[in-house]
Coordinates of C-alpha atoms in Angstrom, one line a residue:
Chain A
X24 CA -8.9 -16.0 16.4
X25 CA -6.7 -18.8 17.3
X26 CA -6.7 -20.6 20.9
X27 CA -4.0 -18.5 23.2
X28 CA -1.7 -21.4 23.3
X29 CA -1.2 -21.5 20.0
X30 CA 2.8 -20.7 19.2
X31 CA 3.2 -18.3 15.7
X32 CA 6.3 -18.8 14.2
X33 CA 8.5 -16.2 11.9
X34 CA 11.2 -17.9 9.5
X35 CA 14.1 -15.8 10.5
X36 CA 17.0 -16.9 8.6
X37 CA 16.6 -13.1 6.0
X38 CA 14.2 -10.8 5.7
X39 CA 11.3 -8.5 6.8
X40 CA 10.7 -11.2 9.7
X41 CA 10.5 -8.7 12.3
X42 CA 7.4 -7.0 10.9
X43 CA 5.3 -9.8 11.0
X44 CA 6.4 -9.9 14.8
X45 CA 5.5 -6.0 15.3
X46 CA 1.7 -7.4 13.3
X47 CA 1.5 -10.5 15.3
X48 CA 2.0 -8.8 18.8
X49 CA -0.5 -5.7 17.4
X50 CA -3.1 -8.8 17.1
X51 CA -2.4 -9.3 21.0
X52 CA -0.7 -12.3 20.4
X53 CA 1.8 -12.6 23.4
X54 CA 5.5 -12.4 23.6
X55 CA 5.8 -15.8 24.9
X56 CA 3.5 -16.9 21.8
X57 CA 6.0 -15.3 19.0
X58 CA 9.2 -17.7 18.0
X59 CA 11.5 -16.7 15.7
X60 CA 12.8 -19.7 13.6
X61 CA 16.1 -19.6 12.0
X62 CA 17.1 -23.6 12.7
X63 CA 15.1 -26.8 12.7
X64 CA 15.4 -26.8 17.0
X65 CA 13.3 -23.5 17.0
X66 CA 11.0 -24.8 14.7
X67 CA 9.6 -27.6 17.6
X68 CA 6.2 -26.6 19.3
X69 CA 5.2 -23.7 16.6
X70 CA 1.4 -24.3 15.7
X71 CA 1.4 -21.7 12.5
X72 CA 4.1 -19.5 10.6
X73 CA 5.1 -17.5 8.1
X74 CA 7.7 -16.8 5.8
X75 CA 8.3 -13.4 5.4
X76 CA 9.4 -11.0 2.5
X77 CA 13.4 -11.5 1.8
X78 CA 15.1 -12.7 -1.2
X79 CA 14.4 -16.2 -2.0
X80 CA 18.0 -17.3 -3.6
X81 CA 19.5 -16.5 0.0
X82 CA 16.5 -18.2 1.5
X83 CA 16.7 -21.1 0.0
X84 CA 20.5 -21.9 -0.1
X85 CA 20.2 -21.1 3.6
X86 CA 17.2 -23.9 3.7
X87 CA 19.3 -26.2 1.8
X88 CA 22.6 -25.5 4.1
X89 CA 20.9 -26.2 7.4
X90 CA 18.7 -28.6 6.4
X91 CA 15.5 -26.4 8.1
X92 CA 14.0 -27.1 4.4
X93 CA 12.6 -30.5 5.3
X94 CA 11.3 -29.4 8.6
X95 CA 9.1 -26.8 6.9
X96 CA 8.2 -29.2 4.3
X97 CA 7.0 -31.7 7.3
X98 CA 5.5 -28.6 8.8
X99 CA 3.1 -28.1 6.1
X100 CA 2.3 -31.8 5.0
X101 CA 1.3 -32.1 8.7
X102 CA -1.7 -29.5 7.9
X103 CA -0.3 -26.4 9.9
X104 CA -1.3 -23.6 9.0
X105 CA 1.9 -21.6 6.6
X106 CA 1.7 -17.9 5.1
X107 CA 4.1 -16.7 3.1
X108 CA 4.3 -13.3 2.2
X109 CA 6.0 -12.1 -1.3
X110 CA 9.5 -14.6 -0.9
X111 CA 8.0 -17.0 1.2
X112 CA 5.4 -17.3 -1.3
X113 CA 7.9 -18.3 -3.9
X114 CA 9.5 -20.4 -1.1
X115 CA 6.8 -22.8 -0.3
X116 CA 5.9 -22.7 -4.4
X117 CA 6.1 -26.4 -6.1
X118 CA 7.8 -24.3 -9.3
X119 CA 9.3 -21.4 -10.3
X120 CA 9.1 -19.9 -13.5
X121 CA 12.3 -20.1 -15.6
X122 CA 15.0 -20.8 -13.1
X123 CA 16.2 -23.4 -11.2
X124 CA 16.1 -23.0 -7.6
X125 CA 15.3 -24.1 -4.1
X126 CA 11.7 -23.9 -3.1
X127 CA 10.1 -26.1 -0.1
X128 CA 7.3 -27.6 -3.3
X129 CA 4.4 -27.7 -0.7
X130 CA 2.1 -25.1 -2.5
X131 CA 1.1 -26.4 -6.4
X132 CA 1.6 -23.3 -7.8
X133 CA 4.1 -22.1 -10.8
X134 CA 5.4 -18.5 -9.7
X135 CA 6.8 -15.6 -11.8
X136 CA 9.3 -13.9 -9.8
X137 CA 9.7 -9.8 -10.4
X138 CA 6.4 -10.1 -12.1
X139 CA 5.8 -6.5 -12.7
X140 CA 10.0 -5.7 -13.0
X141 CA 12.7 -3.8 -11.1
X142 CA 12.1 -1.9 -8.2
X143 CA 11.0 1.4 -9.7
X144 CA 7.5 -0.6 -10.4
X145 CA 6.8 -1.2 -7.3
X146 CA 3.8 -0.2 -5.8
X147 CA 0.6 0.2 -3.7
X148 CA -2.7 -0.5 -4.6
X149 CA -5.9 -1.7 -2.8
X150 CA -6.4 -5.0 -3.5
X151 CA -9.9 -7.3 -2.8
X152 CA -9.0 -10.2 -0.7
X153 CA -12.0 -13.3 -0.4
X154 CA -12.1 -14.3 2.7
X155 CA -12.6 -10.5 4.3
X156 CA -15.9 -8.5 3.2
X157 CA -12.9 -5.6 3.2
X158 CA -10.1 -5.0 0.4
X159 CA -6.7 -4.6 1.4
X160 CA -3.8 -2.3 0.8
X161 CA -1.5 -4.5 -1.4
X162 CA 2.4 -3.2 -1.2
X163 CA 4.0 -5.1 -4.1
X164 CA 8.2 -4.6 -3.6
X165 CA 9.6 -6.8 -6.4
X166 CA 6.8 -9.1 -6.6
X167 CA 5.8 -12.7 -7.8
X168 CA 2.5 -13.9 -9.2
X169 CA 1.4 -17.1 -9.4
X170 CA 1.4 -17.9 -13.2
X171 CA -0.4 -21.6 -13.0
X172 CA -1.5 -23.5 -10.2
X173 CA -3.3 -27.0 -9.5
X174 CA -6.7 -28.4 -8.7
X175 CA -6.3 -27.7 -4.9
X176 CA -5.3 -24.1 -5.3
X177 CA -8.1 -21.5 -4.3
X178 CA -7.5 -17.8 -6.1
X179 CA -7.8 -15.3 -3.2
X180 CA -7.0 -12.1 -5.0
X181 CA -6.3 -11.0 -8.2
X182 CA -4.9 -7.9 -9.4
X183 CA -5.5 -6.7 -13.2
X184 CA -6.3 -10.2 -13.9
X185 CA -2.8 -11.6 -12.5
X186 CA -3.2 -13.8 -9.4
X187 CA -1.9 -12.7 -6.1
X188 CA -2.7 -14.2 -3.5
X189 CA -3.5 -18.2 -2.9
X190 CA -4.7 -20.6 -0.5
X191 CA -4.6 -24.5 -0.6
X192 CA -5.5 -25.8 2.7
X193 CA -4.0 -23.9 5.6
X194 CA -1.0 -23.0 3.1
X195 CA -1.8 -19.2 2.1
X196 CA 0.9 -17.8 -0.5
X197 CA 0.3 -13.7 -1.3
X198 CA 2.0 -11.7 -3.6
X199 CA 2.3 -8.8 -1.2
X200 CA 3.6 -7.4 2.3
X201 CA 0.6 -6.6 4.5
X202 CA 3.1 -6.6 7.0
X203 CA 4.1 -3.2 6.0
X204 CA 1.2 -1.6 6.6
X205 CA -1.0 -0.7 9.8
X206 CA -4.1 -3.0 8.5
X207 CA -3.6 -6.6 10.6
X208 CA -6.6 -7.8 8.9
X209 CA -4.7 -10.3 7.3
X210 CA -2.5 -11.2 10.4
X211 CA -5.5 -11.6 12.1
X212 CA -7.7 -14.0 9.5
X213 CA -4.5 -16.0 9.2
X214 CA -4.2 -17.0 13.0
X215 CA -8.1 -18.3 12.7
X216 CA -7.4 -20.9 10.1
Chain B
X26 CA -1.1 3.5 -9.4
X27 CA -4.3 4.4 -7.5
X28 CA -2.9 8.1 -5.8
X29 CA -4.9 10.9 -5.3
X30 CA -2.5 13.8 -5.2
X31 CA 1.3 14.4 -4.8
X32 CA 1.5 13.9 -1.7
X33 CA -0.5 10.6 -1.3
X34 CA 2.1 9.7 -4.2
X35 CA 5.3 10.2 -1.7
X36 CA 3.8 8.7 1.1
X37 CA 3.2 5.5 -1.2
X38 CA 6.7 5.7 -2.9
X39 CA 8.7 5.9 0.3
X40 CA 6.3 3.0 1.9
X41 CA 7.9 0.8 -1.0
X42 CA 11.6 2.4 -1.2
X43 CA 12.3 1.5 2.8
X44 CA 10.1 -1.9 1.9
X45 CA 13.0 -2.6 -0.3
X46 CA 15.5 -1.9 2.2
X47 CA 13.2 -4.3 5.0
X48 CA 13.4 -7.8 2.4
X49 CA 17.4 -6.6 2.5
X50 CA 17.3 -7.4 6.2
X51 CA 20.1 -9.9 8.0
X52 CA 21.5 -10.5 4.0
X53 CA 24.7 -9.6 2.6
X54 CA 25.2 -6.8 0.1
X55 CA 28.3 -7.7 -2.1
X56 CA 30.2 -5.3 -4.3
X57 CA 30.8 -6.6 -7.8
X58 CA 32.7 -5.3 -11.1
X59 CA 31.5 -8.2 -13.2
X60 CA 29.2 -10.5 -14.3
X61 CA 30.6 -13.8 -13.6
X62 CA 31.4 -12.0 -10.2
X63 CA 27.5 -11.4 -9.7
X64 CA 26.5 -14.6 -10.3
X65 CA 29.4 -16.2 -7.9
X66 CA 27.6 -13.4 -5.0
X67 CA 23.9 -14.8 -6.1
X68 CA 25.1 -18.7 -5.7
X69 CA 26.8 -17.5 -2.6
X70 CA 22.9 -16.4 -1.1
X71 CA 23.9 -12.2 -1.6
X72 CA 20.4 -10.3 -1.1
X73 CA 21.6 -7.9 -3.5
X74 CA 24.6 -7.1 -5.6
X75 CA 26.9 -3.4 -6.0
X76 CA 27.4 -3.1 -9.7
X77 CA 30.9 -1.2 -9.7
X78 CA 33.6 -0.6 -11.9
X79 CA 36.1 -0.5 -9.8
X80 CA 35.9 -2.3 -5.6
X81 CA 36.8 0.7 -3.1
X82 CA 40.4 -1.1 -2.7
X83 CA 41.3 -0.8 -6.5
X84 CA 40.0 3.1 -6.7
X85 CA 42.3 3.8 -3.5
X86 CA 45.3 2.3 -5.2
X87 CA 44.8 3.8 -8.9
X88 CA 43.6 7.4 -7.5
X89 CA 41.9 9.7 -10.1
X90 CA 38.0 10.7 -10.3
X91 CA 35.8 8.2 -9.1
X92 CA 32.4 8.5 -11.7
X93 CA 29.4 6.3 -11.7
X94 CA 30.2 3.1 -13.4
X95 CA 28.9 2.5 -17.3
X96 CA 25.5 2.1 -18.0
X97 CA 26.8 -1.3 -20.2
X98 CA 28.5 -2.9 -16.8
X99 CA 25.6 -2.2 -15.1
X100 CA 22.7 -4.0 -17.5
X101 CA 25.3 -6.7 -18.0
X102 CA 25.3 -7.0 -14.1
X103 CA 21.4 -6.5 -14.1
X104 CA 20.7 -9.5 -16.9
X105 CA 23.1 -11.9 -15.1
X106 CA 21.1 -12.0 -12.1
X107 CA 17.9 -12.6 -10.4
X108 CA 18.7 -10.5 -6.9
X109 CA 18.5 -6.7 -6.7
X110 CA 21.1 -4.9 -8.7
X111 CA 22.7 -1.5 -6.5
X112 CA 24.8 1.6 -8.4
X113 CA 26.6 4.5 -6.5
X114 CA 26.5 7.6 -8.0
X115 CA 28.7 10.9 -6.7
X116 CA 27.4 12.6 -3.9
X117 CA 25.8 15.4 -5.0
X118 CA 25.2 14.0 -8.4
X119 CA 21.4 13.9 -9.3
X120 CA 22.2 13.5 -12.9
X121 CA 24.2 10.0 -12.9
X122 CA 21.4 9.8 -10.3
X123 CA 18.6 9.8 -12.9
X124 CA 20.6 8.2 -15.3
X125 CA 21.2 5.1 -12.8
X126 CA 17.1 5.7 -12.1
X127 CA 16.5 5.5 -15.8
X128 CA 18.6 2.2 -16.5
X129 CA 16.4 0.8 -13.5
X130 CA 19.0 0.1 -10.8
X131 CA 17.1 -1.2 -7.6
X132 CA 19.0 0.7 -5.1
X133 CA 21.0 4.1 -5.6
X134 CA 24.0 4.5 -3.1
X135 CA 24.8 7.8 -3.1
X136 CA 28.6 7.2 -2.4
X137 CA 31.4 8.7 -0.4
X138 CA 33.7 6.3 -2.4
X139 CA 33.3 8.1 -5.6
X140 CA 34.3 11.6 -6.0
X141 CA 31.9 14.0 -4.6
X142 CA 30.4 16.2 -7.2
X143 CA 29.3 18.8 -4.7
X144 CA 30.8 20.2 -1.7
X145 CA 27.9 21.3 -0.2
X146 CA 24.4 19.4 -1.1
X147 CA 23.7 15.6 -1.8
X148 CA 20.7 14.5 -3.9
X149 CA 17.3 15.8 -3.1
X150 CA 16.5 12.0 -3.1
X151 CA 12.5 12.6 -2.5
X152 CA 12.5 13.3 -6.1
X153 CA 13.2 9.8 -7.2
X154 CA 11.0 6.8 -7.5
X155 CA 14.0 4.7 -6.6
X156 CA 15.4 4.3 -3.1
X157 CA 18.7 6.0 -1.9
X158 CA 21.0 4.6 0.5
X159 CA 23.7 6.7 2.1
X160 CA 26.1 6.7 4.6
X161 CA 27.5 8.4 7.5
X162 CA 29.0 8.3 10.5
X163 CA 26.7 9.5 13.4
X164 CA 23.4 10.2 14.1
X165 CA 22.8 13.7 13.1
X166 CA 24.9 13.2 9.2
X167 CA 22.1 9.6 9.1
X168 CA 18.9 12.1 9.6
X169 CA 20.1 14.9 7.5
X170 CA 20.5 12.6 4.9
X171 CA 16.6 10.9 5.9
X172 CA 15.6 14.4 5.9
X173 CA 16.5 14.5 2.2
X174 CA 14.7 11.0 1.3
X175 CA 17.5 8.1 2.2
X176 CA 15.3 5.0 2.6
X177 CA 18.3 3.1 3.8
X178 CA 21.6 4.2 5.8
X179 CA 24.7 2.4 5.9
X180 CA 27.7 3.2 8.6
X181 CA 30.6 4.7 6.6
X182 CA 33.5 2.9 7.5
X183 CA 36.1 3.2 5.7
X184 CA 36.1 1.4 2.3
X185 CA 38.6 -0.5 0.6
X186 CA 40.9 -1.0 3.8
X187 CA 39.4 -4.4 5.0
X188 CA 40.3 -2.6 8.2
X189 CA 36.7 -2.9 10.5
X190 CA 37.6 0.2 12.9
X191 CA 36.0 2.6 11.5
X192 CA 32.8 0.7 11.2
X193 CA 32.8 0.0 14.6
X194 CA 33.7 3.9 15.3
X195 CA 30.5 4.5 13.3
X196 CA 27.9 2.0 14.6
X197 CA 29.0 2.5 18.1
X198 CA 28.5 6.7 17.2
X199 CA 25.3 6.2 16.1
X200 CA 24.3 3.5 18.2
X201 CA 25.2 5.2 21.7
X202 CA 23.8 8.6 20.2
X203 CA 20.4 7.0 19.7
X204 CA 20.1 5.9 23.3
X205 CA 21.0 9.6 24.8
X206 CA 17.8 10.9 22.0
X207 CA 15.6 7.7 23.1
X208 CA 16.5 8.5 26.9
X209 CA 16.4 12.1 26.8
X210 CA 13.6 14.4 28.5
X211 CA 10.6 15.4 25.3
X212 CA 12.0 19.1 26.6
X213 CA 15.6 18.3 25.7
X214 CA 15.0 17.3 22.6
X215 CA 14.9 20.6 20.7
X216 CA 18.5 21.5 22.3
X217 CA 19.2 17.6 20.7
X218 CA 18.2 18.4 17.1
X219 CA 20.3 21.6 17.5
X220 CA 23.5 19.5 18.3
X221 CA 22.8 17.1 16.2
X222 CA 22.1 19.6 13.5
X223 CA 19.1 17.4 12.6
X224 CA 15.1 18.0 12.1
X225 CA 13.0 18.2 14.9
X226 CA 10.9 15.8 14.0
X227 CA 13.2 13.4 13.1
X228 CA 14.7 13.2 16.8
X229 CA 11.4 13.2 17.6
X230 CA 11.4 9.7 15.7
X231 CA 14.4 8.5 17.2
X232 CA 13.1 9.1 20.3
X233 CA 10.0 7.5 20.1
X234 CA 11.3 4.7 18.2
X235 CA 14.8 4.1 19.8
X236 CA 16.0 3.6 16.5
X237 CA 16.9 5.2 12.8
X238 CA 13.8 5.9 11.1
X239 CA 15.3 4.3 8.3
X240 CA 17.0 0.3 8.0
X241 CA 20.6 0.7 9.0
X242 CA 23.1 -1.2 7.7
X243 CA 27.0 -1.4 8.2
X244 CA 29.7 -1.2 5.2
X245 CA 33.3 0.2 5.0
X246 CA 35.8 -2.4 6.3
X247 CA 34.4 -5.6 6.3
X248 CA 36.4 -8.7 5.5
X249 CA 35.5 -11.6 7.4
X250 CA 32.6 -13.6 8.9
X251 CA 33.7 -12.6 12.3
X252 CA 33.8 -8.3 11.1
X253 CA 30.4 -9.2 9.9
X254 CA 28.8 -10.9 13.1
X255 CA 30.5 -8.4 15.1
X256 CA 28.9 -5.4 13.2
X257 CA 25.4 -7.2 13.4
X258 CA 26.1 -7.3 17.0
X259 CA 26.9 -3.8 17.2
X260 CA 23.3 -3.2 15.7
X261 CA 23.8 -3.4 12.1
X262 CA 20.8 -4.6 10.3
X263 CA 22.7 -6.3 7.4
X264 CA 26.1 -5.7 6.0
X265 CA 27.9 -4.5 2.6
X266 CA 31.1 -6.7 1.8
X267 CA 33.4 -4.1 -1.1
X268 CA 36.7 -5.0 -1.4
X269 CA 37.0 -8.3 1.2
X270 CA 35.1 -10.7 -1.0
X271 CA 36.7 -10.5 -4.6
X272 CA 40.0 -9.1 -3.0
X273 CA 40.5 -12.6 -1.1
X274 CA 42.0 -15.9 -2.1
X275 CA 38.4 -17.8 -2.4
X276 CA 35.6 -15.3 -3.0
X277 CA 32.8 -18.1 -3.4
X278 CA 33.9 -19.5 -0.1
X279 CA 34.3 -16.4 1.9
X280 CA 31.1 -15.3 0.4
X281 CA 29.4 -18.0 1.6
X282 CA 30.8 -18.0 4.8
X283 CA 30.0 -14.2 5.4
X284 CA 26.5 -14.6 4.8
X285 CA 26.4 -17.6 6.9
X286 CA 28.1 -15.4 9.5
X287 CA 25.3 -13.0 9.4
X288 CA 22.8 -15.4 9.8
X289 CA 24.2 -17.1 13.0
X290 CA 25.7 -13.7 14.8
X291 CA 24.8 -15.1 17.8
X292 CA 26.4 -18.7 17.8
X293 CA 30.0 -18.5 18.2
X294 CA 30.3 -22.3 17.9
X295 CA 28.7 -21.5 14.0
X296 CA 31.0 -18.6 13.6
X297 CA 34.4 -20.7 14.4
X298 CA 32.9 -23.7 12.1
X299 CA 31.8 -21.0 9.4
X300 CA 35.6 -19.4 9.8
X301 CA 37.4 -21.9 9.2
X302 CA 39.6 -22.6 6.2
X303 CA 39.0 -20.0 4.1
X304 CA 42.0 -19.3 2.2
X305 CA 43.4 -15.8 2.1
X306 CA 41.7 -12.5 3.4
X307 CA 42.1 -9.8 1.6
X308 CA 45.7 -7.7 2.5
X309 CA 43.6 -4.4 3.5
X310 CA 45.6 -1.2 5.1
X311 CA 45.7 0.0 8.6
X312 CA 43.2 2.9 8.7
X313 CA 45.7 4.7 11.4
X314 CA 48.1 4.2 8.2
X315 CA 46.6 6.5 6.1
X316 CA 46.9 10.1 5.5
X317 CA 44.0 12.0 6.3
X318 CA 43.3 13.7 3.1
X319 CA 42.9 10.1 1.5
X320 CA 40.1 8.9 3.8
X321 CA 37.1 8.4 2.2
X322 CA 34.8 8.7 5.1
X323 CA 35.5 12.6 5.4
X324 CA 33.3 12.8 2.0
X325 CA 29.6 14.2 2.9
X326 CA 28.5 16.6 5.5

């Protein structure tokens, strides 16, 4: 677990953000501990975040309006520890798969957004996840996978042989939203890295 | 999908439908008729887009059965754009329903702006893999239509007027009628569900949770940044924009500029920066203005 006085930060600017709050104060972290980041001032003292579910076209134009963007790709280069669940996968992703849009580049992946199609394919499965000895309940809402990634990228999970979740460094990219469910195991693995 | 039983099934199904409706959160929901409109809502950062034929505004003006748009519009819509693609079907109407389910629309929006099909039932929406969204305009019409499987409600308002009042109306309904559930006694809650004319245990869930058990947007009115930081402060988790983009003088600009609005609620310094010089609003019509028997809101019990 991390030390108390680290600061966990949410991106705020769309999204599920306020479920990884909910998870985050679950895990006992404090109030006082939990930022919410939506510009580049609220970004200043926060130890570790994440980028939550959301949809990564508004996301990003947003980044690229406000100029938050480079902040969070300082963030990262600096070797804080980023998570980013579903979108904010994509976000932090160096590429995306047939389309030209905004992504912060710091994770050397290639990603394949709506990888298993519209939302009447979403779905739930268990999924294994490395670092735990436990799996994890995977809810995939619209989801990426990562299609291709480099020499520094660790596979995590994988789900019928498509990649799902990532680490390089203390960047962690996954497919899915354990942030809508009541397991924090992830929440919790993630604020000891 | 690794489910047990039918039941396991729904309990999965509706963990995904109001995960949809979550990743929607503090966007902008834009109502298109077109293609090239789509894409001009995608650049502009929509979450998602309406795929209509006609925006609320027009359907007032020409009058005649409002239907569920065709199935070409909406896959035209659908290939154009990356973002989740939204259909309204009648109220009542569980065949466009399935239709619109078939053609693999993201979100269905079982809509007071079309005709309803049926006076007395909506959609028995737990028998669909996609999620619903519906509206209404207090607490007890939002849990009725929870109770039959909306993942997602919106405040009514009153579309096509680009007049906000009745969006307020609604959100401040539903708003100040949570707070008397969430503050009431657990003994006066079953006298609460009787006014309410809503399940037990749904009151129960407001109760507990101080809020819907569902996301809850605002739509019906909107036309400027300022309508839409104003209904985020009222308590709306994201906003629908119908008419007031594509019904202005600069819909990539105002588009823009609302979902910056909703972004930066808070900062009225942002909001007069964001609010500035954007051509035209759209004309609307004073809600008081209008006869009674042509308000949409009415629709859905």
């Amino acid at each position: 677990m991390a030390p108390v006085a680290d600061v966990v930060g949410v991106l705020a600017v769309q999204g599920d953000f306020e479920k990884h709050l909910v998870a985050f104060r679950r895990c006992g972290v404090p109030d006082d501990r939990l930022r919410l980041v939506k510009t580049t001032e609220h970004l200043a003292g926060v130890d570790r975040l994440v980028l939550p579910g959301g949809e990564s076209t508004t996301v990003g134009l947003l980044l690229q309006r406000f100029g938050l963007g480079p902040a969070l790709i300082e963030f990262a280069q600096e070797g804080k520890p980023m998570w980013g669940t579903c979108m904010g996968m994509i976000m932090m992703a160096a590429r995306v798969e047939d389309r030209k849009q905004y992504s912060l580049g710091v994770l050397d992946v290639t990603v394949r957004r709506n990888a298993f199609g519209a939302q009447v394919h979403s779905f739930e499965v268990d999924v294994p996840f490395k670092p735990l000895d436990e799996t994890v309940t995977g809810v995939f809402i619209r989801a990426p996978i990562v299609v291709e990634s480099g020499p520094a990228v660790e596979v995590l999970s994988e789900y019928e042989g498509k990649v799902v979740a990532v680490r390089q460094g203390n960047l962690v990219g996954t497919s899915f939203h354990p942030e809508l469910t009541d397991d924090t195991s992830l929440h919790r693995w993630f604020l000891g890295l | 999908m690794s489910t047990t039983n039918g039941v396991a099934h729904a309990q999965k199904t509706w963990r995904e439908k109001v995960g949809l409706a979550e990743m929607l959160k503090g966007g902008v929901i834009m109502d298109v008729v077109t293609p090239e409109q789509a894409r001009i809502a995608e650049d502009a950062g929509a979450v998602a887009v309406m795929a209509l034929e006609r925006v609320p505004a027009d359907i007032r003006v020409q009058g005649g059965v409002a239907r569920m748009s065709d199935p070409d519009l909406i896959n035209g819509i659908k290939a154009a754009v990356s973002i989740p693609v939204m259909a309204k079907c009648r109220i009542g109407h569980f065949v466009e329903a399935e239709i619109l389910q078939a053609l693999e629309v993201d979100f269905i929006d079982e809509s007071e702006v079309l005709t309803p099909a049926d006076v007395a039932n909506h959609v028995d929406k737990h028998q669909f893999t996609v999620p619903f969204v519906c509206g209404a305009r207090n607490l007890g019409e939002a849990l009725r239509r929870c109770a039959e499987g909306a993942a997602m409600i919106r405040t009514k308002g009153e579309a096509g007027t680009g007049d906000v009042v009745e969006a307020v109306r609604h959100m401040r309904t539903i708003m100040a009628e949570i707070r008397q559930v969430q503050g009431a006694r657990e003994d006066e809650l079953y006298v609460l569900a009787k006014e309410h004319q809503a399940p037990l245990e749904l009151i129960r869930e407001v109760h507990q949770l101080g809020k819907l058990p569902v996301p809850n947007f605002s739509a019906g009115g909107i036309a400027t940044p300022a309508d839409a930081a104003l209904m985020m402060k009222l308590g709306a988790e994201t906003v629908f924009v119908g008419s007031g983009i594509f019904k202005s003088g600069d819909p990539a600009k105002r588009a823009k500029a609302i979902v910056e609005s909703v972004l930066f609620y808070e900062d009225a310094k942002k909001l007069a920066e964001i609010s500035a010089g954007l051509g035209e609003a759209m004309v609307g019509i004073n809600v008081a203005a209008i006869p009674d028997r042509e308000l949409l809101a009415p629709r859905g019990w």
